[in-house]
Steps between C-alpha positions, in 0.01 A plus 500: 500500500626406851688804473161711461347350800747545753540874361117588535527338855754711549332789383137361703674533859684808424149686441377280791790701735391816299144459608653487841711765470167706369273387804812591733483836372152527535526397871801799541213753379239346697704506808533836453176612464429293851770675688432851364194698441570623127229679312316406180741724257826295668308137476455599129891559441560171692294311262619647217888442623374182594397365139804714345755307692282165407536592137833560472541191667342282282619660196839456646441105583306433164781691275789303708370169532261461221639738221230701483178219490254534691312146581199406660690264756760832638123628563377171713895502679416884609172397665623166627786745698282696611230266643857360656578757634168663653409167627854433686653742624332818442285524805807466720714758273219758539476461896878480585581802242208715680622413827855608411348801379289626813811405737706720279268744476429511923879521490511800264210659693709481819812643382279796329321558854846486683653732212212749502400502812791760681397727185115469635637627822700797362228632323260424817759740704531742202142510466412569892822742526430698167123441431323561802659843586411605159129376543467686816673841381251447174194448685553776779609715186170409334301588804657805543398601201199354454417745866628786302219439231247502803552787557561688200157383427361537783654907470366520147209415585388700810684791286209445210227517772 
């Protein structure tokens, strides 16, 4: 009987770290969502990889540690992590993970401007070497013609007078 105890308080704080892990995983998608502007369809597929990975999970714990029985008190351990969790250390898991995020993403940002921006100048070059001779030689063409129009109309019609 002794036995039976220790094993379902064995059991009890191995779904209490479970419902930690689950509320750390639930930060890692909130985080996320607060360092990058996703839209509605993407949120949707987070939530549903969310509560996939949570399932697996705790059919993994329950089938390892329990054989397979599910109990009200692996329930009460889940929430008890949690609560743990989001009332610890959450808060400061969420701010330094979004902080490492927008310094790695200034960082990234940088090296793309530095990367890209000799290209932007090449094409600036190309564009005022190539382009703008063949605007002007378009628009004089098109204004040539356009004065060729004049005054084929203007023949046709002092001819039909």
């Amino acid at each position: 009987m002794d036995n039976l105890a220790i094993s379902q308080a064995h059991v009890f704080l191995i779904f209490i770290i479970n419902g930690m892990i689950i509320a750390f995983i639930f930060d890692i998608f909130r985080i996320f969502r607060k360092s990058f502007q996703t839209p509605d369809l993407v949120t949707y597929i987070e939530d549903i990889i969310f509560w996939f990975i949570t399932c697996v999970l705790l059919a993994y714990s329950i089938y390892t540690y329990n054989n397979g029985e599910v109990r009200l008190f692996m329930f009460i351990g889940l929430i008890i992590g949690a609560i743990l969790y989001i009332l610890t250390i959450s808060k400061y898991v969420i701010k330094f993970s979004v902080k490492i995020i927008n310094f790695l993403k200034k960082i990234i940002y940088k090296i793309i401007h530095y990367i890209t921006y000799p290209i932007k100048i090449i094409l600036k070059v190309i564009r005022k070497l190539l382009l703008k001779p063949i605007c002007f030689i378009f628009i004089n063409f098109r204004r040539r013609i356009y004065k060729i129009l004049q005054k084929n109309l203007n023949k046709s019609a002092k001819a039909s007078k």
